[in-house]
Short mmCIF file of C-alpha atoms in Angstrom, two decimals:
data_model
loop_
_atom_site.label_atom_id
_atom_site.label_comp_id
_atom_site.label_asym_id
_atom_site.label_seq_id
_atom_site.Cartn_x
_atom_site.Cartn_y
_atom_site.Cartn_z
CA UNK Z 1 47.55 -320.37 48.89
CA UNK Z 2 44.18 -319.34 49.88
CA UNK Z 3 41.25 -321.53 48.10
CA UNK Z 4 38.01 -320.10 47.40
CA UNK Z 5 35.32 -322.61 48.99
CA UNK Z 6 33.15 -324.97 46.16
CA UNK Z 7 30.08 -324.31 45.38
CA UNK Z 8 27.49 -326.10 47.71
CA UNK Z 9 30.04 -326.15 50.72
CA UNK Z 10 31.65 -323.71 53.53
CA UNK Z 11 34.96 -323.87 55.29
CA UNK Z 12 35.02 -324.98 58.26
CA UNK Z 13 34.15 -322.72 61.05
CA UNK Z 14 35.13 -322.13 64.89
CA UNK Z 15 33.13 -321.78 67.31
CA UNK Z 16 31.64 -317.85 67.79
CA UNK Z 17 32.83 -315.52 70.18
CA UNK Z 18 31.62 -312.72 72.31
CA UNK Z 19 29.34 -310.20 69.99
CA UNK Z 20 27.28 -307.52 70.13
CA UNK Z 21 24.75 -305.65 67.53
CA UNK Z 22 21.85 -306.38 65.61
CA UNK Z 23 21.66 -309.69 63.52
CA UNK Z 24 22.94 -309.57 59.71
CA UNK Z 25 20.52 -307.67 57.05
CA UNK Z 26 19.80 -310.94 53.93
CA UNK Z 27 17.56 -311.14 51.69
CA UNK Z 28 15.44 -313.75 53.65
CA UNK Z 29 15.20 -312.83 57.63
CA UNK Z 30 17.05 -314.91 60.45
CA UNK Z 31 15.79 -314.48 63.87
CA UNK Z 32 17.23 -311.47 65.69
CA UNK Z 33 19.42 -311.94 68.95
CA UNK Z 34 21.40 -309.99 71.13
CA UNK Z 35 24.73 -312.53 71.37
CA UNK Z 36 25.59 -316.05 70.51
CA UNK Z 37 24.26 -318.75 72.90
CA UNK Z 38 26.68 -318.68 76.44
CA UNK Z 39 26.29 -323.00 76.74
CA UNK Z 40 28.28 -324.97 75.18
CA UNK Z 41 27.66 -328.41 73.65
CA UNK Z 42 26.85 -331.04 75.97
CA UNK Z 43 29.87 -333.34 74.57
CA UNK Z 44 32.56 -333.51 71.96
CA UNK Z 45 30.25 -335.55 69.67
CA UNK Z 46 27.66 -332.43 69.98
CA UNK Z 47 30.25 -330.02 69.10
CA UNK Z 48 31.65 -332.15 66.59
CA UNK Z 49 27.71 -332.33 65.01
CA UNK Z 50 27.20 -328.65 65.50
CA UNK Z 51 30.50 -327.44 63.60
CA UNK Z 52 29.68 -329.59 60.58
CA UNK Z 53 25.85 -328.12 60.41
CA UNK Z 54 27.63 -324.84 60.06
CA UNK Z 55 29.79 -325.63 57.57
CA UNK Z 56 26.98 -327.98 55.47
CA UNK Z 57 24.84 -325.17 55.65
CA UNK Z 58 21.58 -327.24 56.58
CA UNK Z 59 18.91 -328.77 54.18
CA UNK Z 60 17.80 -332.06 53.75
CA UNK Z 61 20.52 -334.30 52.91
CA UNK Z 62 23.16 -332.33 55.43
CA UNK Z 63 22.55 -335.52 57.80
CA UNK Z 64 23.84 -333.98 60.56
CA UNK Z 65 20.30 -333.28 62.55
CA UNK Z 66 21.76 -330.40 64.43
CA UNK Z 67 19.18 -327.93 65.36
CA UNK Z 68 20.83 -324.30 65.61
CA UNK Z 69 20.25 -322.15 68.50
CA UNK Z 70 20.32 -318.56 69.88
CA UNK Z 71 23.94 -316.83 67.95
CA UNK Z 72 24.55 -319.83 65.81
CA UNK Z 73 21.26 -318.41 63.85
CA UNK Z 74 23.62 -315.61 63.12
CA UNK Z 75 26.43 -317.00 62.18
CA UNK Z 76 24.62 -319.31 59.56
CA UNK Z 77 23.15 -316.85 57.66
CA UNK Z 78 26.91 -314.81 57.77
CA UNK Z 79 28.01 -317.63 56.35
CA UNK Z 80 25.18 -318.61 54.14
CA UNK Z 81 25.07 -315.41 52.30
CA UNK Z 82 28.43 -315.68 50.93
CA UNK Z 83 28.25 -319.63 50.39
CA UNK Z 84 24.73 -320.56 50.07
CA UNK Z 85 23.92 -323.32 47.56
CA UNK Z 86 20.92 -323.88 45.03
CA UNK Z 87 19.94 -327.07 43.97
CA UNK Z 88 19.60 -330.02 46.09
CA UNK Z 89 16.07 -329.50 47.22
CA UNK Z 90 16.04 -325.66 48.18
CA UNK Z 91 16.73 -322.21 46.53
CA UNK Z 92 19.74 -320.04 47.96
CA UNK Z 93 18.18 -318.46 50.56
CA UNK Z 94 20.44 -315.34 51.15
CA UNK Z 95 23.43 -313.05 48.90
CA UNK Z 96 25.24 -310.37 49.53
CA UNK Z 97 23.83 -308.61 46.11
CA UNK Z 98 24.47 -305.36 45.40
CA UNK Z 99 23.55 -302.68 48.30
CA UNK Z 100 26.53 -301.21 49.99
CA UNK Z 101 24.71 -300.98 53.31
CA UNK Z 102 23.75 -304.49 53.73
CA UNK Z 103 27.62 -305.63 52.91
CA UNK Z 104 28.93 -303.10 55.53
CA UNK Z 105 26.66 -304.81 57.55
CA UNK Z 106 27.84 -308.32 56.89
CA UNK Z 107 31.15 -307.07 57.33
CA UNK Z 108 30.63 -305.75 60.19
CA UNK Z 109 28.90 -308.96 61.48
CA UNK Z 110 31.48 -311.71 60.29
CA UNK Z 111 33.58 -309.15 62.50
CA UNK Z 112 31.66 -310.38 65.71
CA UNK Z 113 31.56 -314.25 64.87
CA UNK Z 114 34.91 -314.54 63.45
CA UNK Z 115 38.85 -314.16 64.63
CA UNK Z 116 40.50 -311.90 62.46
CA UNK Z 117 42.16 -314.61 60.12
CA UNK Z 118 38.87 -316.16 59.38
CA UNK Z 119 37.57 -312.45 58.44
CA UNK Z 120 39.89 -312.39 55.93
CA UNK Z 121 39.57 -314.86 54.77
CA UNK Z 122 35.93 -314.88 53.77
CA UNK Z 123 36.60 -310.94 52.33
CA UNK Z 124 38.86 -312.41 49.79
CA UNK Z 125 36.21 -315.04 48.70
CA UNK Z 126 33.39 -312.32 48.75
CA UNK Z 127 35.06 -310.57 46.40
CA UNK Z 128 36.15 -313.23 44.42
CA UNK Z 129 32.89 -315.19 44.48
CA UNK Z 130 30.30 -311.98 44.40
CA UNK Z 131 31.96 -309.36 42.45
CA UNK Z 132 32.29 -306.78 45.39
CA UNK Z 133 35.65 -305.04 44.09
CA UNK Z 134 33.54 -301.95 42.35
CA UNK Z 135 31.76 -301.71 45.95
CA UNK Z 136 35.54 -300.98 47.50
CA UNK Z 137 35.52 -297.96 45.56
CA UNK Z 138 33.00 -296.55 48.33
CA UNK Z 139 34.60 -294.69 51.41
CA UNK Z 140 31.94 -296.17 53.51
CA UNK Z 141 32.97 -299.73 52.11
CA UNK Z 142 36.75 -299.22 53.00
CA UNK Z 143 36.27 -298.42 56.48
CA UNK Z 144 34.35 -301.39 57.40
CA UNK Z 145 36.73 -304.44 56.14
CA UNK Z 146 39.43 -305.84 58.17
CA UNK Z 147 42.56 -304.48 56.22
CA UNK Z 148 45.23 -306.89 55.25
CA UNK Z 149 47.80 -307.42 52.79
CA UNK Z 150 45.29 -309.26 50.33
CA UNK Z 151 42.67 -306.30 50.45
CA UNK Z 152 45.89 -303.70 49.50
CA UNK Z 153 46.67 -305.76 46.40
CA UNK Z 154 42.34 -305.59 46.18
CA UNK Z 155 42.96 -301.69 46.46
CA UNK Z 156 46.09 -301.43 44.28
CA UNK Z 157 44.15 -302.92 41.08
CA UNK Z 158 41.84 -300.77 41.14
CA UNK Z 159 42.83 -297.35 43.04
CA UNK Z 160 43.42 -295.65 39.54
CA UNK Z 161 39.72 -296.23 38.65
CA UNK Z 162 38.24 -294.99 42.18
CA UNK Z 163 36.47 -291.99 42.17
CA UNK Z 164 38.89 -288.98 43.83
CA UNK Z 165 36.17 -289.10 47.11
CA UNK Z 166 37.62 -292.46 48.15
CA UNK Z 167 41.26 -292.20 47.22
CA UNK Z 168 42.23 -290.37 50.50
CA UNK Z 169 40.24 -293.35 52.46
CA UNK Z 170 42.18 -296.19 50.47
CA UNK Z 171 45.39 -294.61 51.31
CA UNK Z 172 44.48 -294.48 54.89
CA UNK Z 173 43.24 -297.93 54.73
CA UNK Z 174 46.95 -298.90 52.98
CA UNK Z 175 48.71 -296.94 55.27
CA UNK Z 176 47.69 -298.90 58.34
CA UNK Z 177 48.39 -302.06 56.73
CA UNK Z 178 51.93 -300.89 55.89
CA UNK Z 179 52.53 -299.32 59.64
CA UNK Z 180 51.96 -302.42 60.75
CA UNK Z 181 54.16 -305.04 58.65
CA UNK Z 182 57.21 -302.23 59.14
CA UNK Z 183 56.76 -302.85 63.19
CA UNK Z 184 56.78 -306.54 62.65
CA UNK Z 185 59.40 -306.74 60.02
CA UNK Z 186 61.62 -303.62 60.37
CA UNK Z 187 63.54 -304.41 63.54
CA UNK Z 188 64.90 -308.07 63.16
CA UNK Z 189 65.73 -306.67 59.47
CA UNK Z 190 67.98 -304.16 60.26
CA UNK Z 191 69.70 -306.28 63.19
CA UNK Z 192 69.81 -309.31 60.87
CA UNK Z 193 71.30 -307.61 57.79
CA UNK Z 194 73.72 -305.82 60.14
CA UNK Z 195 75.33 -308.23 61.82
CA UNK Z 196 75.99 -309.88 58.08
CA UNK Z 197 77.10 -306.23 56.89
CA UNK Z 198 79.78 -305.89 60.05
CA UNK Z 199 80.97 -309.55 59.40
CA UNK Z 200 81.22 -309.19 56.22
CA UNK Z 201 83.92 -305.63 57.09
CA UNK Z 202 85.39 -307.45 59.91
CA UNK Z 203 88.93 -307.08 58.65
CA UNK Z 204 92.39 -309.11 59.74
CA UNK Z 205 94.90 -306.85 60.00
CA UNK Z 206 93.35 -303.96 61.20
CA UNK Z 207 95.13 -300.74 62.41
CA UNK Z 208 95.64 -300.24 65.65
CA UNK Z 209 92.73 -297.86 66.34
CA UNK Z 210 90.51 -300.28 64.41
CA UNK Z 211 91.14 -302.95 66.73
CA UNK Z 212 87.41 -304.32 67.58
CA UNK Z 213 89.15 -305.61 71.11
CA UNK Z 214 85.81 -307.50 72.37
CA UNK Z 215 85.83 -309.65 69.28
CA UNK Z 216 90.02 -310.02 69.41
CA UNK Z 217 89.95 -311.10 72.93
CA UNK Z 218 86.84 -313.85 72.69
CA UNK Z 219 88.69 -315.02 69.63
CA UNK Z 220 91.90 -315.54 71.41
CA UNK Z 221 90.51 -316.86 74.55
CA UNK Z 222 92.63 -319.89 73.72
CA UNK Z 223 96.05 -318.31 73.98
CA UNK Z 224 95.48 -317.61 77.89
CA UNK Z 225 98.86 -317.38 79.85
CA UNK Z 226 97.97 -317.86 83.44
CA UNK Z 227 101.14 -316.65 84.75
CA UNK Z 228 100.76 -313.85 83.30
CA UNK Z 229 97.27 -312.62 83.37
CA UNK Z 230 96.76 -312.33 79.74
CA UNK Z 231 95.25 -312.85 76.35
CA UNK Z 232 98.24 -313.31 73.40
CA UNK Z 233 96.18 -311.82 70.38
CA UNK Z 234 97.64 -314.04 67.51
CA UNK Z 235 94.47 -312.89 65.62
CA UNK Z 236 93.40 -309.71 65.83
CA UNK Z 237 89.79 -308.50 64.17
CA UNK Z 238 88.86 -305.21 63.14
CA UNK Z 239 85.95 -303.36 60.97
CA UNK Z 240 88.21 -300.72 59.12
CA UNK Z 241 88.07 -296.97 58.99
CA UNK Z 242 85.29 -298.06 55.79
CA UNK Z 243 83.07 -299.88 58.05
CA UNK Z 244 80.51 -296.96 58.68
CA UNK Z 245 80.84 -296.13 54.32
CA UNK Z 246 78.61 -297.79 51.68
CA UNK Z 247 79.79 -301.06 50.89
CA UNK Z 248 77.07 -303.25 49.49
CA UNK Z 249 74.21 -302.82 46.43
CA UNK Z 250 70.60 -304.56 46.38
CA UNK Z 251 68.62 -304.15 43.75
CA UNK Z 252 64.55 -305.32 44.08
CA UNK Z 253 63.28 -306.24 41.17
CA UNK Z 254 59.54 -307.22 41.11
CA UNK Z 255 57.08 -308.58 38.69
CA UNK Z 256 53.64 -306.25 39.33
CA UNK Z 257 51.32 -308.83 37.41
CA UNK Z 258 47.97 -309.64 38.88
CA UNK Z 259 49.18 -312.67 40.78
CA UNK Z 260 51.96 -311.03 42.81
CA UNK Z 261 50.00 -308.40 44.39
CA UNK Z 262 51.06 -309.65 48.23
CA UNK Z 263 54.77 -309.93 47.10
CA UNK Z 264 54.25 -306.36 46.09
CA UNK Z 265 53.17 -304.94 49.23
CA UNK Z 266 55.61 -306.99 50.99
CA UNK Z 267 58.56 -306.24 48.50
CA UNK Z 268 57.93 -302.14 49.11
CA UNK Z 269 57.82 -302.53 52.57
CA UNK Z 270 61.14 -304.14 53.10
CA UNK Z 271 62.55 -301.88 50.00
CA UNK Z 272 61.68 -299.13 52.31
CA UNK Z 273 63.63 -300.66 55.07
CA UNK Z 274 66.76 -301.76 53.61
CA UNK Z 275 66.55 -297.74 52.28
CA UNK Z 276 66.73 -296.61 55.46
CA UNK Z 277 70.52 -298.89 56.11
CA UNK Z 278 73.31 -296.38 55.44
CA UNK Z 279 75.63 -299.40 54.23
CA UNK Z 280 73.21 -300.65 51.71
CA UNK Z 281 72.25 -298.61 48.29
CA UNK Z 282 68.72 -299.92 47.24
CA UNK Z 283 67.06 -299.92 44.21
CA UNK Z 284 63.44 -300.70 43.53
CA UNK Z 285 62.21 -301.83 39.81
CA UNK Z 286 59.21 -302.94 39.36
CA UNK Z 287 58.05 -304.18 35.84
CA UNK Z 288 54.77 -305.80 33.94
CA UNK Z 289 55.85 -305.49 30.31
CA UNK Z 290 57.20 -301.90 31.03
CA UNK Z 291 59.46 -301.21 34.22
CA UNK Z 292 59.16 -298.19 36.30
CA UNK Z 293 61.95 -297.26 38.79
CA UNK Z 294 60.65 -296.41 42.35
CA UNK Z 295 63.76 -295.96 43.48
CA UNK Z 296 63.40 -292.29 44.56
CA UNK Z 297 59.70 -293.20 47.13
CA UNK Z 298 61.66 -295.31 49.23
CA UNK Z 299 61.32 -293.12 52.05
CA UNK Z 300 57.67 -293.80 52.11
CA UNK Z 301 56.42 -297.57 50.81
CA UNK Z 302 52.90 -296.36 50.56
CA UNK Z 303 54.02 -293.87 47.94
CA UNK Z 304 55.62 -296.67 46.56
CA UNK Z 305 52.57 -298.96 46.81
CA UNK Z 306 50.78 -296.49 44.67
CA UNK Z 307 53.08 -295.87 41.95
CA UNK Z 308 52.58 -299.49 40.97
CA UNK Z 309 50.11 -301.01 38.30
CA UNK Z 310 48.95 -304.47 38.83
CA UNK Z 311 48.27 -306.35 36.08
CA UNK Z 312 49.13 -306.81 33.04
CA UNK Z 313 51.97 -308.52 31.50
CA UNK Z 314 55.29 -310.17 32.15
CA UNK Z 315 58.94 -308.99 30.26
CA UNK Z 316 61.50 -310.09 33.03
CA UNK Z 317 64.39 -309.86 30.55
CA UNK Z 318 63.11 -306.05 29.99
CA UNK Z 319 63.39 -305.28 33.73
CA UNK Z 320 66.87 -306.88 34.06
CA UNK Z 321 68.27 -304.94 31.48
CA UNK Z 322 67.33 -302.16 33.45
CA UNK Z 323 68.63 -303.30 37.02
CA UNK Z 324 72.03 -304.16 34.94
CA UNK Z 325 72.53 -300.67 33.44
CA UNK Z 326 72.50 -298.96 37.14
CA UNK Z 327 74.52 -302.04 38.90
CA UNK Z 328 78.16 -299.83 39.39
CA UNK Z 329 80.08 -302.98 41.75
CA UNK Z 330 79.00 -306.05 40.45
CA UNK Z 331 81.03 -307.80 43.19
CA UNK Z 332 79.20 -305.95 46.37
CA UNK Z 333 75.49 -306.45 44.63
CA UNK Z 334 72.97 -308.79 45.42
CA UNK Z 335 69.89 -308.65 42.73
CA UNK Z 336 66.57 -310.14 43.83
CA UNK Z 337 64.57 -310.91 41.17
CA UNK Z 338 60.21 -311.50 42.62
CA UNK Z 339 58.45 -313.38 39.86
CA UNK Z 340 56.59 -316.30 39.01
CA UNK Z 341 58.60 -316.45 36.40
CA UNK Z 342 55.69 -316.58 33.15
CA UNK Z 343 58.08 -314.67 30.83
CA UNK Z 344 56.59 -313.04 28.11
CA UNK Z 345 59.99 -311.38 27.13
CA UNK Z 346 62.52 -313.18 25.29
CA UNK Z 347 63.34 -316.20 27.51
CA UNK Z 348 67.35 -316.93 26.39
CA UNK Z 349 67.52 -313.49 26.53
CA UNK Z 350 66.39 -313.49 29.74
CA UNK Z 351 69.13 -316.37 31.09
CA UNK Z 352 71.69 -315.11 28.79
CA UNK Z 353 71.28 -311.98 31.13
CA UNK Z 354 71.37 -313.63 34.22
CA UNK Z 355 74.54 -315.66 33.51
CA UNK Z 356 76.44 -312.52 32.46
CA UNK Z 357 75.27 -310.58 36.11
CA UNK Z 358 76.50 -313.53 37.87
CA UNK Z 359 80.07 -314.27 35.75
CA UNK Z 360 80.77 -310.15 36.54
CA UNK Z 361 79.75 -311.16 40.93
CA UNK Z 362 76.35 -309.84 41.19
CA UNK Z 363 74.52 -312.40 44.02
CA UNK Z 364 71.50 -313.25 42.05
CA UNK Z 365 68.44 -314.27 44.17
CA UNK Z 366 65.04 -316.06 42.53
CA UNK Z 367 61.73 -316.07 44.70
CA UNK Z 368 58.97 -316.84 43.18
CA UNK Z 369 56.99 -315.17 45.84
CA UNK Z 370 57.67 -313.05 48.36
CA UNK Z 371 54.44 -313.73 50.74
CA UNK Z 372 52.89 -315.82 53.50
CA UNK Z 373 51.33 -318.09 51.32
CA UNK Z 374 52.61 -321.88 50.38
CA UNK Z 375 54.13 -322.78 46.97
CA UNK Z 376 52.81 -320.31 44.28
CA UNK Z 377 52.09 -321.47 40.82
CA UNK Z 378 55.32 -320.57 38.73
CA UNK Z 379 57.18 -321.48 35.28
CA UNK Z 380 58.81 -324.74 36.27
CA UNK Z 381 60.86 -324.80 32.69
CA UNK Z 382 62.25 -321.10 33.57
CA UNK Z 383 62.89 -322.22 37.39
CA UNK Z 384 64.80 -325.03 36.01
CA UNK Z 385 66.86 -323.05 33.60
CA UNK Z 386 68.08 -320.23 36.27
CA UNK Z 387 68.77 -323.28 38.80
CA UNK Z 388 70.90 -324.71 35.91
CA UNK Z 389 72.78 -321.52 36.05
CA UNK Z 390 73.72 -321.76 39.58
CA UNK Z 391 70.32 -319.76 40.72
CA UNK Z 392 67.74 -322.03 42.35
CA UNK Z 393 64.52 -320.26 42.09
CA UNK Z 394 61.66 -320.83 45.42
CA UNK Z 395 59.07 -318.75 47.39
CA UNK Z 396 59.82 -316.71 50.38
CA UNK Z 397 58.09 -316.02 53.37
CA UNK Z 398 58.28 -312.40 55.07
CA UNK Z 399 59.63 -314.35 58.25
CA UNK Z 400 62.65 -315.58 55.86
CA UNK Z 401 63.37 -312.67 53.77
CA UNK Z 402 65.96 -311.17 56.31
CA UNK Z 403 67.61 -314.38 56.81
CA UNK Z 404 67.80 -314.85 52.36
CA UNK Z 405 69.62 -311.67 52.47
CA UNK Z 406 71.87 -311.38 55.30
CA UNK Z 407 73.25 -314.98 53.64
CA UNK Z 408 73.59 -313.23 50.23
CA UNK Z 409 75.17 -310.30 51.44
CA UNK Z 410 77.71 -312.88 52.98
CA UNK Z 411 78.01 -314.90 49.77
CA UNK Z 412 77.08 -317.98 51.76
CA UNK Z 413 74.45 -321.21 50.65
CA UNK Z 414 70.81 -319.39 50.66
CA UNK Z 415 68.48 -320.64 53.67
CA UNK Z 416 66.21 -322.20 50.90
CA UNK Z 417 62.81 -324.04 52.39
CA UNK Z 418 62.94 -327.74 51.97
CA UNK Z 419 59.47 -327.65 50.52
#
C-alpha cells in the first residue's frame, strides 16, 4: 500500500533523466536550466551523499554537505514543493497552492525528472497532502497528469460533482487507462479461463464424433503395440456436443466504498472480459449500502466505471441477497465477493448467507482486494468467520486473478498468496 511521505522528509529519489523545458514555477525562484547536469558523481560515496540531500531536502541539520548542481536545482524544488518542511531553522520555501497553471507546470516537470512509477506516485500524495482533487475538475488539469488506476478511483469520487466542461476529458482520461489494463490483462484471461472451461467439459465416454483424438492418443501413449503400429485407446476423451453452450455462472460482487477504488477499476475491467467468454454468464453487483446491478454495461467497463459511486457505506449481506436471487445453477457458479470486509449490514446475516450459497454448490471466493497493492487493511473477525466456513478470505493481485478463477471454475484448492 502506497504511504504518503512524513512531514519533514521525502522518499527517496533516483537519479534524473534526460529533460527538456523551462524550470518549475514556486513560490520562491530556483535557478533556471536547460537539462539536468550530464556528469555523474565522482564515486559511489558521492552518489550515495547526493541522493540523500535530495531526499533531506537541505537545511542546516541535513548533514549531508552536498552542494546541488545544474538539473538537481530542479528536481529539489519538484520535490520540495510537495514535501517541504517548516520548522527546524527555515520556513517552507515552496507549495503547490492553489493556481492551476503552476500545478500543470509541476506536473509537467516531475514528468521530466521522474520514471513513470515515481510520477505517480507523488500525484497521489499531492492530492492527498495539498488538497488538489477540486483542481482535477479542470480539463486543463486532466490532461497533464500521468493517468493510472489510482487517479481513475481520484476521478470516480468526484466525476458526479465536475462541471459538464470536463466530464468528456475525464472519460477520455479513464478510457486510456482502461485500454490499457484490457491489453495487459485480456489475453492470458481468456486463454487461462479456457483451458479450465474445456477441462472442466472434457468428457469420458464421448460419442464417436466427439472424440478429441489429439488428447485420446497423448493419453494412451502407453498402450503402444509396436507390431502393430498403433495406439489401443483404453481411454478415450471428448468435450461433448455441449462444449461450445453455456456451462458456467460468475457473479462479481464488489464493495464501491472509498477504500476499494483500484479493486473497482480493476474488477470492471476483467467483468468486461469474462463478458465477452461465450461459456461464462457474468454478473456485475456492485454495492455501498445500496447495490446497483451493472450487469447490462459489460460491453464497455468505462460505462461501467461510471455508473459506480465511491464512497459511502458497507451492507455486504444486502448485496448477497441480491447475487443469490439471480444465481439459476448453484452447482456451475462461482461468486466473488471484493471487500474489505467492514460490514455495516447484519454480520450473521451476512455468514448465514454465505453458508447457504455454498451448502446449494455455489464456489464462493473472498478477496479483500483486488489490486496491485500489498495486504489491505480488512475486518480480521469477518475474515475469520467466512474462513471458518470453508472460505478463506485474502487480497488479489491483477497478475493472479485469472489463475483464482480458472481454479474455481475447476473446483480445485485456490492459488492463495502465502503472505
Amino acid at each position: 500500500m502506497t504511504k504518503t511521505a512524513a512531514p519533514g522528509h521525502r522518499p527517496p529519489t533516483p537519479g534524473p533523466g534526460p529533460a527538456t523545458g523551462p524550470a518549475p514555477a514556486f513560490a520562491t525562484p530556483t535557478p533556471t536550466f536547460s537539462a539536468p547536469s550530464p556528469a555523474s558523481p565522482a564515486s559511489a560515496a558521492d552518489e550515495r551523499a547526493r541522493r540523500w540531500r535530495l531526499v533531506l531536502g537541505g537545511g542546516e541539520a541535513e548533514g549531508t554537505g552536498w552542494r546541488l548542481e545544474g538539473g538537481d536545482i530542479g528536481m529539489d524544488g519538484a520535490l520540495d514543493a510537495l514535501y517541504g518542511r517548516t520548522g527546524q531553522g527555515r520556513e517552507r520555501a515552496a507549495g503547490l497552492g492553489a493556481s492551476a497553471p503552476s500545478v500543470a507546470r509541476w506536473l509537467g516537470d516531475i514528468r521530466t525528472y521522474f520514471p513513470g512509477s515515481v510520477v505517480q506516485v507523488m500525484q497521489r500524495d499531492a492530492i492527498d497532502r495539498l488538497g488538489l482533487a477540486t483542481l482535477l475538475m479542470e480539463p486543463e488539469m486532466l490532461e497533464a497528469v500521468e493517468a493510472d488506476v489510482h487517479l481513475v478511483g481520484t476521478i470516480l469520487s468526484l466525476h458526479q460533482a465536475m462541471p459538464e466542461t470536463t466530464r468528456e476529458t475525464a472519460r477520455a482520461v479513464v478510457r486510456e487507462v482502461v485500454d490499457e489494463l484490457e491489453k495487459r490483462l485480456a489475453g492470458r484471461t481468456r486463454a487461462t479461463l479456457g483451458g479450465a472451461l474445456d477441462r472442466s467439459a472434457r468428457i469420458s465416454r464421448p460419442r464417436h464424433r466427439d472424440i478429441d483424438w489429439d488428447r485420446t492418443i497423448r493419453a494412451n501413449l502407453g498402450n503402444y503395440l509396436p507390431e502393430h503400429r498403433t495406439v489401443v485407446p483404453e481411454r478415450l476423451i471428448g468435450h461433448g456436443r455441449a462444449s461450445r453452450a453455456l456451462r458456467k455462472e460468475v457473479v462479481l460482487c464488489v464493495d464501491q466504498s472509498g477504500s476499494m477504488a483500484a479493486s473497482v477499476v480493476y474488477a470492471s475491467v476483467f467483468g468486461a472480459v469474462l463478458a465477452s467468454m461465450r461459456s461464462l454468464d457474468t454478473r456485475l453487483v456492485v454495492f455501498d449500502t445500496t447495490v446497483v446491478d451493472l450487469t447490462d454495461r459489460l460491453d464497455d467497463p468505462v460505462d461501467v466505471l461510471f455508473g459506480t459511486r465511491l464512497g459511502g457505506g458497507t451492507d455486504i449481506n444486502r448485496a448477497l441477497a441480491h447475487c443469490q436471487s439471480k444465481i439459476t445453477r448453484p452447482a456451475d457458479t462461482v461468486l466473488v465477493l471484493v471487500s474489505d470486509l467492514y460490514e455495516g449490514g447484519i454480520r450473521d446475516e451476512m455468514l448465514k448467507r454465505v453458508a447457504a450459497m455454498r451448502d446449494s454448490g455455489v464456489r464462493f471466493v473472498a478477496l479483500l482486494a483486488l489490486s496491485d497493492e500489498g495486504t489491505p487493511a480488512y475486518d480480521r473477525e469477518h475474515a475469520a468467520a467466512l474462513a471458518a466456513l470453508g472460505v478463506p478470505a485474502f487480497a488479489c493481485t491483477p497478475d493472479l486473478f485469472p489463475e483464482v478463477m480458472a481454479a474455481a471454475l475447476e473446483k480445485r484448492p485456490l492459488p492463495i498468496p502465502a503472505d
